[in-house]
Short mmCIF file of C-alpha atoms in Angstrom, two decimals:
data_model
loop_
_atom_site.label_atom_id
_atom_site.label_comp_id
_atom_site.label_asym_id
_atom_site.label_seq_id
_atom_site.Cartn_x
_atom_site.Cartn_y
_atom_site.Cartn_z
CA UNK A 1 171.78 29.56 -23.84
CA UNK A 2 168.19 30.62 -23.20
CA UNK A 3 167.36 34.38 -23.38
CA UNK A 4 165.28 36.39 -20.93
CA UNK A 5 164.25 39.93 -21.50
CA UNK A 6 163.32 42.45 -19.10
CA UNK A 7 160.67 43.84 -21.35
CA UNK A 8 159.37 40.37 -22.54
CA UNK A 9 155.93 41.14 -20.90
CA UNK A 10 155.67 44.37 -22.83
CA UNK A 11 156.55 42.81 -26.08
CA UNK A 12 153.60 40.35 -25.88
CA UNK A 13 151.38 42.94 -24.53
CA UNK A 14 152.05 45.56 -27.07
CA UNK A 15 148.69 45.36 -28.82
CA UNK A 16 146.73 46.43 -25.74
CA UNK A 17 149.41 48.89 -24.53
CA UNK A 18 149.46 47.40 -21.14
CA UNK A 19 150.79 43.94 -20.35
CA UNK A 20 148.48 42.28 -17.78
CA UNK A 21 149.65 39.23 -15.80
CA UNK A 22 146.96 36.81 -15.87
CA UNK A 23 146.61 33.35 -14.43
CA UNK A 24 144.39 31.50 -16.87
CA UNK A 25 143.82 27.80 -16.59
CA UNK A 26 144.94 26.04 -19.76
CA UNK A 27 143.32 22.55 -19.83
CA UNK A 28 143.98 20.27 -22.62
CA UNK A 29 141.37 18.02 -24.17
CA UNK A 30 141.81 15.11 -26.37
CA UNK A 31 140.08 16.72 -29.32
CA UNK A 32 140.90 15.14 -32.53
CA UNK A 33 140.30 11.59 -31.73
CA UNK A 34 136.62 12.15 -32.89
CA UNK A 35 137.60 13.98 -36.09
CA UNK A 36 136.34 12.35 -39.20
CA UNK A 37 139.55 13.02 -41.23
CA UNK A 38 141.94 13.38 -38.25
CA UNK A 39 142.08 17.13 -39.05
CA UNK A 40 141.00 18.51 -35.61
CA UNK A 41 143.57 19.65 -33.05
CA UNK A 42 144.00 21.44 -29.78
CA UNK A 43 145.63 24.91 -29.58
CA UNK A 44 146.95 26.94 -26.69
CA UNK A 45 147.58 30.46 -27.26
CA UNK A 46 149.53 33.09 -25.37
CA UNK A 47 146.95 35.71 -26.13
CA UNK A 48 143.87 36.54 -24.09
CA UNK A 49 140.64 36.29 -26.11
CA UNK A 50 140.11 40.08 -26.14
CA UNK A 51 143.43 40.92 -27.59
CA UNK A 52 143.90 42.05 -31.22
CA UNK A 53 146.18 39.07 -32.11
CA UNK A 54 143.48 36.70 -30.80
CA UNK A 55 141.05 38.38 -33.21
CA UNK A 56 143.27 37.62 -36.19
CA UNK A 57 143.66 34.13 -35.09
CA UNK A 58 140.01 33.52 -34.31
CA UNK A 59 139.01 34.77 -37.87
CA UNK A 60 141.54 32.29 -39.40
CA UNK A 61 140.37 29.48 -37.14
CA UNK A 62 136.76 29.97 -38.20
CA UNK A 63 137.78 29.98 -41.93
CA UNK A 64 140.03 26.87 -41.46
CA UNK A 65 137.01 25.00 -39.88
CA UNK A 66 134.65 26.17 -42.64
CA UNK A 67 137.16 25.14 -45.33
CA UNK A 68 138.17 21.84 -43.80
CA UNK A 69 135.58 20.76 -41.42
CA UNK A 70 138.34 20.41 -38.74
CA UNK A 71 137.49 21.45 -35.18
CA UNK A 72 140.04 23.57 -33.40
CA UNK A 73 139.73 23.46 -29.61
CA UNK A 74 141.48 26.86 -28.64
CA UNK A 75 142.46 27.83 -25.13
CA UNK A 76 143.44 31.55 -24.72
CA UNK A 77 146.01 30.71 -22.04
CA UNK A 78 147.55 34.08 -21.58
CA UNK A 79 151.08 34.95 -20.52
CA UNK A 80 151.43 31.89 -18.09
CA UNK A 81 151.49 29.55 -21.13
CA UNK A 82 155.31 29.01 -20.94
CA UNK A 83 155.06 27.89 -17.32
CA UNK A 84 152.29 25.31 -18.21
CA UNK A 85 153.58 23.81 -21.35
CA UNK A 86 156.42 21.70 -19.72
CA UNK A 87 154.37 20.03 -16.99
CA UNK A 88 151.62 19.38 -19.64
CA UNK A 89 154.16 17.70 -21.85
CA UNK A 90 155.48 15.64 -18.97
CA UNK A 91 151.94 14.59 -18.10
CA UNK A 92 151.13 13.86 -21.76
CA UNK A 93 148.41 16.45 -21.75
CA UNK A 94 149.99 18.99 -24.03
CA UNK A 95 148.22 20.68 -26.87
CA UNK A 96 148.80 19.84 -30.43
CA UNK A 97 149.75 23.52 -31.17
CA UNK A 98 150.78 26.54 -29.08
CA UNK A 99 152.36 29.90 -29.76
CA UNK A 100 154.96 31.97 -27.89
CA UNK A 101 158.11 34.07 -28.40
CA UNK A 102 160.98 32.12 -29.92
CA UNK A 103 163.15 32.32 -26.73
CA UNK A 104 160.35 30.61 -24.70
CA UNK A 105 159.70 28.13 -27.11
CA UNK A 106 163.35 27.20 -27.20
CA UNK A 107 163.92 27.61 -23.41
CA UNK A 108 160.84 25.56 -22.48
CA UNK A 109 160.70 22.74 -25.06
CA UNK A 110 163.26 22.90 -28.08
CA UNK A 111 166.33 23.13 -25.94
CA UNK A 112 165.26 19.85 -24.11
CA UNK A 113 164.43 18.20 -27.51
CA UNK A 114 160.66 18.37 -26.77
CA UNK A 115 159.81 20.48 -29.93
CA UNK A 116 158.82 19.03 -33.14
CA UNK A 117 160.98 19.95 -36.17
CA UNK A 118 158.68 22.06 -38.33
CA UNK A 119 160.88 21.95 -41.41
CA UNK A 120 158.11 20.05 -43.27
CA UNK A 121 155.87 22.99 -42.76
CA UNK A 122 158.13 25.05 -45.01
CA UNK A 123 157.26 22.70 -48.00
CA UNK A 124 153.52 22.97 -47.39
CA UNK A 125 151.61 25.10 -49.87
CA UNK A 126 150.08 28.30 -48.57
CA UNK A 127 146.43 27.81 -49.57
CA UNK A 128 145.18 29.92 -52.49
CA UNK A 129 148.68 31.25 -53.09
CA UNK A 130 150.33 28.33 -54.83
CA UNK A 131 153.70 29.00 -53.13
CA UNK A 132 155.40 27.08 -50.35
CA UNK A 133 155.69 28.49 -46.82
CA UNK A 134 159.37 28.78 -47.39
CA UNK A 135 158.76 31.54 -49.93
CA UNK A 136 156.82 33.80 -47.72
CA UNK A 137 158.78 33.30 -44.44
CA UNK A 138 162.43 34.54 -44.96
CA UNK A 139 165.01 31.97 -44.11
CA UNK A 140 167.02 34.58 -42.15
CA UNK A 141 164.59 34.28 -39.24
CA UNK A 142 165.35 30.79 -38.81
CA UNK A 143 169.10 31.17 -39.49
CA UNK A 144 169.43 33.42 -36.35
CA UNK A 145 168.01 30.84 -33.97
CA UNK A 146 169.95 28.43 -31.71
CA UNK A 147 169.71 24.85 -32.68
CA UNK A 148 167.91 22.24 -30.55
CA UNK A 149 169.65 18.84 -29.73
CA UNK A 150 168.77 17.37 -33.02
CA UNK A 151 170.30 20.32 -34.95
CA UNK A 152 167.00 21.92 -36.09
CA UNK A 153 166.23 25.67 -35.90
CA UNK A 154 162.86 25.27 -37.18
CA UNK A 155 160.98 24.74 -34.04
CA UNK A 156 158.93 27.80 -34.24
CA UNK A 157 157.16 29.27 -37.32
CA UNK A 158 156.71 33.04 -36.84
CA UNK A 159 153.72 35.07 -37.54
CA UNK A 160 154.99 38.29 -35.77
CA UNK A 161 158.42 39.90 -35.60
CA UNK A 162 159.81 42.34 -33.12
CA UNK A 163 162.85 44.52 -33.16
CA UNK A 164 164.48 47.11 -31.09
CA UNK A 165 165.29 50.61 -32.33
CA UNK A 166 165.79 54.30 -31.37
CA UNK A 167 162.25 55.57 -31.86
CA UNK A 168 161.66 59.42 -32.35
CA UNK A 169 159.00 61.93 -33.43
CA UNK A 170 159.93 62.80 -37.04
CA UNK A 171 157.74 65.91 -37.06
CA UNK A 172 159.33 67.48 -34.03
CA UNK A 173 160.97 70.64 -35.33
CA UNK A 174 163.84 70.41 -32.86
CA UNK A 175 164.64 66.93 -34.03
CA UNK A 176 164.26 67.77 -37.65
CA UNK A 177 166.74 70.75 -37.17
CA UNK A 178 169.26 68.58 -35.33
CA UNK A 179 169.00 65.55 -37.59
CA UNK A 180 168.27 66.62 -41.16
CA UNK A 181 169.27 63.15 -42.19
CA UNK A 182 170.05 59.96 -40.05
CA UNK A 183 173.55 59.94 -38.90
CA UNK A 184 175.83 57.44 -40.43
CA UNK A 185 178.59 57.15 -37.72
CA UNK A 186 178.73 57.53 -34.01
CA UNK A 187 180.28 60.89 -34.19
CA UNK A 188 177.22 61.93 -36.17
CA UNK A 189 174.90 60.78 -33.51
CA UNK A 190 176.78 62.84 -30.94
CA UNK A 191 176.47 65.92 -33.09
CA UNK A 192 172.76 65.46 -33.22
CA UNK A 193 172.80 65.05 -29.39
CA UNK A 194 174.87 68.18 -29.17
CA UNK A 195 172.46 70.17 -31.38
CA UNK A 196 169.43 68.98 -29.35
CA UNK A 197 171.19 69.91 -26.22
CA UNK A 198 171.87 73.44 -27.51
CA UNK A 199 168.02 73.63 -28.37
CA UNK A 200 167.27 72.67 -24.76
CA UNK A 201 165.93 69.16 -25.49
CA UNK A 202 167.46 65.94 -24.06
CA UNK A 203 168.80 63.58 -26.68
CA UNK A 204 167.84 60.23 -25.07
CA UNK A 205 165.02 59.27 -22.72
CA UNK A 206 166.12 56.25 -20.55
CA UNK A 207 164.24 54.23 -17.97
CA UNK A 208 167.23 54.27 -15.72
CA UNK A 209 166.45 51.10 -13.86
CA UNK A 210 166.05 48.88 -16.94
CA UNK A 211 169.35 47.29 -17.96
CA UNK A 212 167.71 45.56 -21.04
CA UNK A 213 166.83 48.59 -23.22
CA UNK A 214 169.74 50.72 -22.06
CA UNK A 215 172.24 47.94 -22.69
CA UNK A 216 170.94 47.74 -26.35
CA UNK A 217 173.06 50.67 -27.29
CA UNK A 218 176.19 48.69 -26.15
CA UNK A 219 174.87 45.55 -27.94
CA UNK A 220 174.40 47.39 -31.27
CA UNK A 221 177.72 49.08 -30.94
CA UNK A 222 179.42 45.69 -30.34
CA UNK A 223 177.53 44.39 -33.45
CA UNK A 224 179.05 47.26 -35.49
CA UNK A 225 182.46 46.51 -34.19
CA UNK A 226 182.16 42.72 -35.14
CA UNK A 227 181.76 41.46 -31.61
CA UNK A 228 179.23 38.69 -31.03
CA UNK A 229 177.89 38.92 -27.56
CA UNK A 230 177.12 35.29 -27.18
CA UNK A 231 180.69 34.45 -27.91
CA UNK A 232 181.89 37.10 -25.57
CA UNK A 233 179.62 35.82 -22.78
CA UNK A 234 180.74 32.05 -23.32
CA UNK A 235 184.50 32.80 -22.84
CA UNK A 236 185.20 31.16 -19.47
CA UNK A 237 188.64 32.76 -19.31
CA UNK A 238 187.11 36.29 -19.62
CA UNK A 239 189.84 37.17 -22.13
CA UNK A 240 187.23 38.27 -24.74
CA UNK A 241 186.67 41.28 -22.76
CA UNK A 242 190.18 42.33 -23.61
CA UNK A 243 189.23 42.84 -27.20
CA UNK A 244 189.92 46.56 -27.80
CA UNK A 245 186.65 46.75 -29.78
CA UNK A 246 184.74 45.91 -26.56
CA UNK A 247 186.39 48.82 -24.68
CA UNK A 248 185.78 51.15 -27.60
CA UNK A 249 182.09 50.34 -27.67
CA UNK A 250 181.98 51.09 -23.91
CA UNK A 251 183.74 54.37 -24.48
CA UNK A 252 181.26 55.34 -27.04
CA UNK A 253 178.33 54.66 -24.60
CA UNK A 254 180.37 56.67 -22.12
CA UNK A 255 180.04 59.64 -24.39
CA UNK A 256 176.41 59.63 -24.10
CA UNK A 257 176.68 59.52 -20.38
CA UNK A 258 179.41 62.05 -19.76
CA UNK A 259 178.09 64.36 -22.53
CA UNK A 260 174.85 64.96 -20.59
CA UNK A 261 172.78 63.43 -23.37
CA UNK A 262 170.49 61.44 -21.19
CA UNK A 263 167.38 62.88 -19.87
CA UNK A 264 167.89 64.59 -16.43
CA UNK A 265 166.83 62.39 -13.60
CA UNK A 266 166.87 59.23 -15.55
CA UNK A 267 168.83 57.29 -13.00
CA UNK A 268 166.16 57.62 -10.45
CA UNK A 269 163.11 56.76 -12.40
CA UNK A 270 161.30 53.49 -13.43
CA UNK A 271 159.19 52.59 -16.36
CA UNK A 272 156.94 54.28 -17.65
CA UNK A 273 158.15 57.62 -16.36
CA UNK A 274 160.64 58.33 -19.16
CA UNK A 275 158.50 56.83 -21.86
CA UNK A 276 156.01 59.47 -20.79
CA UNK A 277 158.51 62.27 -20.84
CA UNK A 278 159.57 61.13 -24.31
CA UNK A 279 156.01 61.26 -25.68
CA UNK A 280 155.70 64.71 -24.10
CA UNK A 281 158.61 65.89 -26.19
CA UNK A 282 161.17 66.23 -23.23
CA UNK A 283 163.70 63.90 -25.17
CA UNK A 284 164.31 63.03 -28.82
CA UNK A 285 165.10 59.37 -28.86
CA UNK A 286 163.75 56.35 -26.96
CA UNK A 287 165.33 52.93 -27.37
CA UNK A 288 162.81 50.19 -27.18
CA UNK A 289 161.06 47.31 -29.07
CA UNK A 290 158.62 48.27 -31.84
CA UNK A 291 155.65 47.35 -29.65
CA UNK A 292 156.21 50.84 -28.09
CA UNK A 293 154.22 52.46 -30.90
CA UNK A 294 151.00 50.69 -29.80
CA UNK A 295 151.99 51.21 -26.08
CA UNK A 296 152.05 55.04 -26.38
CA UNK A 297 149.27 55.37 -29.10
CA UNK A 298 146.82 56.87 -26.69
CA UNK A 299 149.18 59.34 -25.15
CA UNK A 300 151.18 60.87 -28.04
CA UNK A 301 149.94 64.36 -29.16
CA UNK A 302 148.12 65.11 -32.44
CA UNK A 303 150.42 65.15 -35.34
CA UNK A 304 152.89 62.68 -33.86
CA UNK A 305 154.84 60.90 -36.51
CA UNK A 306 156.81 57.92 -35.40
CA UNK A 307 160.13 57.06 -36.97
CA UNK A 308 163.18 55.04 -35.95
CA UNK A 309 166.90 54.43 -36.67
CA UNK A 310 169.50 52.00 -35.27
CA UNK A 311 172.41 53.23 -33.53
CA UNK A 312 174.92 54.25 -36.30
CA UNK A 313 177.43 51.54 -37.26
CA UNK A 314 175.10 48.68 -36.51
CA UNK A 315 175.53 45.86 -39.05
CA UNK A 316 172.23 44.08 -38.43
CA UNK A 317 168.92 44.70 -36.80
CA UNK A 318 167.97 42.37 -33.97
CA UNK A 319 164.86 40.41 -34.16
CA UNK A 320 162.46 38.38 -31.96
CA UNK A 321 159.76 36.11 -33.17
CA UNK A 322 156.41 35.12 -32.00
CA UNK A 323 155.04 32.15 -33.59
CA UNK A 324 153.66 28.60 -33.65
CA UNK A 325 155.23 25.45 -32.06
CA UNK A 326 154.21 21.82 -31.76
CA UNK A 327 155.30 19.49 -28.94
CA UNK A 328 157.19 16.53 -30.35
CA UNK A 329 154.62 14.04 -29.05
CA UNK A 330 151.61 15.85 -30.28
CA UNK A 331 148.76 13.60 -31.27
CA UNK A 332 147.42 15.63 -34.16
CA UNK A 333 150.64 17.41 -35.40
CA UNK A 334 149.81 17.01 -39.12
CA UNK A 335 146.56 18.88 -38.63
CA UNK A 336 148.29 21.60 -36.65
CA UNK A 337 150.96 22.06 -39.31
CA UNK A 338 148.25 22.53 -41.99
CA UNK A 339 146.75 25.27 -39.81
CA UNK A 340 150.08 27.03 -39.63
CA UNK A 341 150.25 27.19 -43.39
CA UNK A 342 146.54 28.28 -43.43
CA UNK A 343 147.26 31.16 -41.09
CA UNK A 344 150.19 32.34 -43.13
CA UNK A 345 148.07 33.30 -46.04
CA UNK A 346 148.28 37.02 -46.72
CA UNK A 347 144.54 37.53 -46.11
CA UNK A 348 144.74 35.98 -42.64
CA UNK A 349 148.23 37.14 -41.64
CA UNK A 350 147.55 40.79 -42.50
CA UNK A 351 145.44 41.00 -39.31
CA UNK A 352 148.68 40.96 -37.29
CA UNK A 353 149.42 44.39 -39.01
CA UNK A 354 145.98 45.90 -39.63
CA UNK A 355 144.41 44.73 -36.36
CA UNK A 356 147.13 44.08 -33.95
CA UNK A 357 149.34 46.90 -35.30
CA UNK A 358 152.50 44.83 -35.41
CA UNK A 359 154.97 43.51 -37.99
CA UNK A 360 154.65 40.06 -39.71
CA UNK A 361 157.52 38.17 -41.24
CA UNK A 362 155.93 38.52 -44.80
CA UNK A 363 157.62 41.21 -46.71
CA UNK A 364 154.45 41.76 -48.89
CA UNK A 365 152.27 42.61 -45.86
CA UNK A 366 152.80 46.36 -45.15
CA UNK A 367 153.55 47.27 -41.59
CA UNK A 368 151.37 49.89 -39.79
CA UNK A 369 152.42 53.35 -40.93
CA UNK A 370 154.28 54.15 -37.58
CA UNK A 371 156.25 51.06 -38.14
CA UNK A 372 157.42 51.57 -41.69
CA UNK A 373 161.02 52.47 -40.66
CA UNK A 374 161.05 49.37 -38.63
CA UNK A 375 159.97 47.17 -41.48
CA UNK A 376 162.47 48.61 -43.82
CA UNK A 377 165.23 47.98 -41.34
CA UNK A 378 164.13 44.29 -41.13
CA UNK A 379 164.79 44.11 -44.94
CA UNK A 380 168.31 43.77 -44.10
CA UNK A 381 169.79 40.53 -45.51
CA UNK A 382 170.54 39.10 -42.10
CA UNK A 383 169.07 39.58 -38.62
CA UNK A 384 170.34 38.70 -35.24
CA UNK A 385 168.89 37.88 -31.76
CA UNK A 386 169.37 40.73 -29.33
CA UNK A 387 172.66 40.28 -27.55
CA UNK A 388 173.37 37.47 -30.19
CA UNK A 389 171.26 35.21 -28.00
CA UNK A 390 173.29 35.50 -24.94
CA UNK A 391 171.08 35.52 -21.80
CA UNK A 392 169.97 33.04 -19.13
CA UNK A 393 171.67 33.67 -15.89
CA UNK A 394 174.56 35.50 -17.63
CA UNK A 395 172.73 38.71 -18.01
CA UNK A 396 171.76 39.18 -14.38
CA UNK A 397 174.89 37.66 -13.04
CA UNK A 398 177.40 39.60 -15.20
CA UNK A 399 176.08 42.29 -17.33
CA UNK A 400 172.99 43.96 -15.98
CA UNK A 401 174.02 45.60 -12.64
CA UNK A 402 177.51 46.39 -13.98
CA UNK A 403 175.97 47.93 -16.94
CA UNK A 404 173.58 50.11 -14.83
CA UNK A 405 176.46 51.35 -12.55
CA UNK A 406 178.20 52.38 -15.84
CA UNK A 407 175.05 53.90 -17.43
CA UNK A 408 174.36 55.86 -14.17
CA UNK A 409 177.88 57.21 -14.42
CA UNK A 410 179.29 55.43 -11.24
CA UNK A 411 181.95 53.65 -13.20
CA UNK A 412 184.14 54.39 -16.26
CA UNK A 413 184.12 52.52 -19.43
CA UNK A 414 187.42 50.92 -18.40
CA UNK A 415 186.04 49.96 -15.02
CA UNK A 416 182.86 48.53 -16.42
CA UNK A 417 184.86 46.25 -18.89
CA UNK A 418 187.08 45.13 -16.05
CA UNK A 419 184.27 44.44 -13.71
CA UNK A 420 182.44 42.45 -16.33
CA UNK A 421 185.53 40.32 -17.13
CA UNK A 422 186.11 39.53 -13.49
CA UNK A 423 182.39 38.60 -12.82
CA UNK A 424 182.44 36.59 -15.91
CA UNK A 425 185.27 34.49 -14.79
CA UNK A 426 183.47 34.03 -11.34
CA UNK A 427 180.23 33.21 -13.11
CA UNK A 428 181.66 30.33 -15.03
CA UNK A 429 183.54 28.93 -12.10
CA UNK A 430 180.20 28.64 -10.33
CA UNK A 431 178.45 27.06 -13.31
CA UNK A 432 180.36 23.81 -12.80
#
């Protein structure tokens, strides 16, 4: 089941703080046919040429050409790339290499069997480092992905990792007083929220109209209770919603709502109103992807120290990938694969951290200081897709609006669970 995220445009626009929607023409050329060694290839990127990620990629492309003599014909296609890749493949005009988020690579190509299995890339040597790619990209990032029709989950090789967490200003005296150490259970988090409330600060800033970030609390609580959201969503009978652990997780979320721990007025605002209130110190925590640090970099006050925690009891952090993919019918796949290994060199990939201020999958590349907690969280032995990969039309048809009604206090935990169960039964009846 393909995933869609409400904040996807913000994920990919993190480096510039504002995600711009561009309609960039992405035209393919037959470059590579004239390469002396067959080492040239075409590449479409999701980045605009002026973005920090593009700068890191450009530098590596220049070095690749200097080292190999291979020409890379690059098109900075922007955010419309996922819409263009399918038609390009159908017209046999696709590039040899492209990059996007793992869910878009899966949804547009891999799920239809149109993505090349990149397992051979894992065996390639990372130039100048004398180790294979498999030793610098943890296997857990592939293990979490859904498999394509051939059974492969190696259709994307990541160069950037995104995860969701509760971000806060560690140097805020009110936060430091209320939370001398991170809570280890849900009751502990509620105690922190109570202490903040007593000090006159809201515990959680919430963009009230965003079901994605708000439902991440529920998702992490279900994870802590051993409930797989993808399996929950796939139950056509709806009986999976009767699992007592599901109601318990909903009741824990309800404690935030009924306890008055959400910033006042949250249910009548849209992004970025509450993000702004959070950076202004009006609330302690803000649930979002790690791209938020770059997003608010220009508005946080002097002395701001970003830190993060997961909702207590969560067993594994969620993760999203941005990386390389190759269409199955690419003319110059071998050359493209060599470039992937080339870019994964520490000296090139470090640009994703130092220039683009994001996290790489390599554990030996330090994250930006403001994402140190996030990188430590990602050191967990396993990672998971947010909502365990559930998504597609299930989210808007079953979860999103029901969750917002619940999050806004219009329904109880029990009513929310019952409504989701009923809507899920209807949903699957209409899926055929």
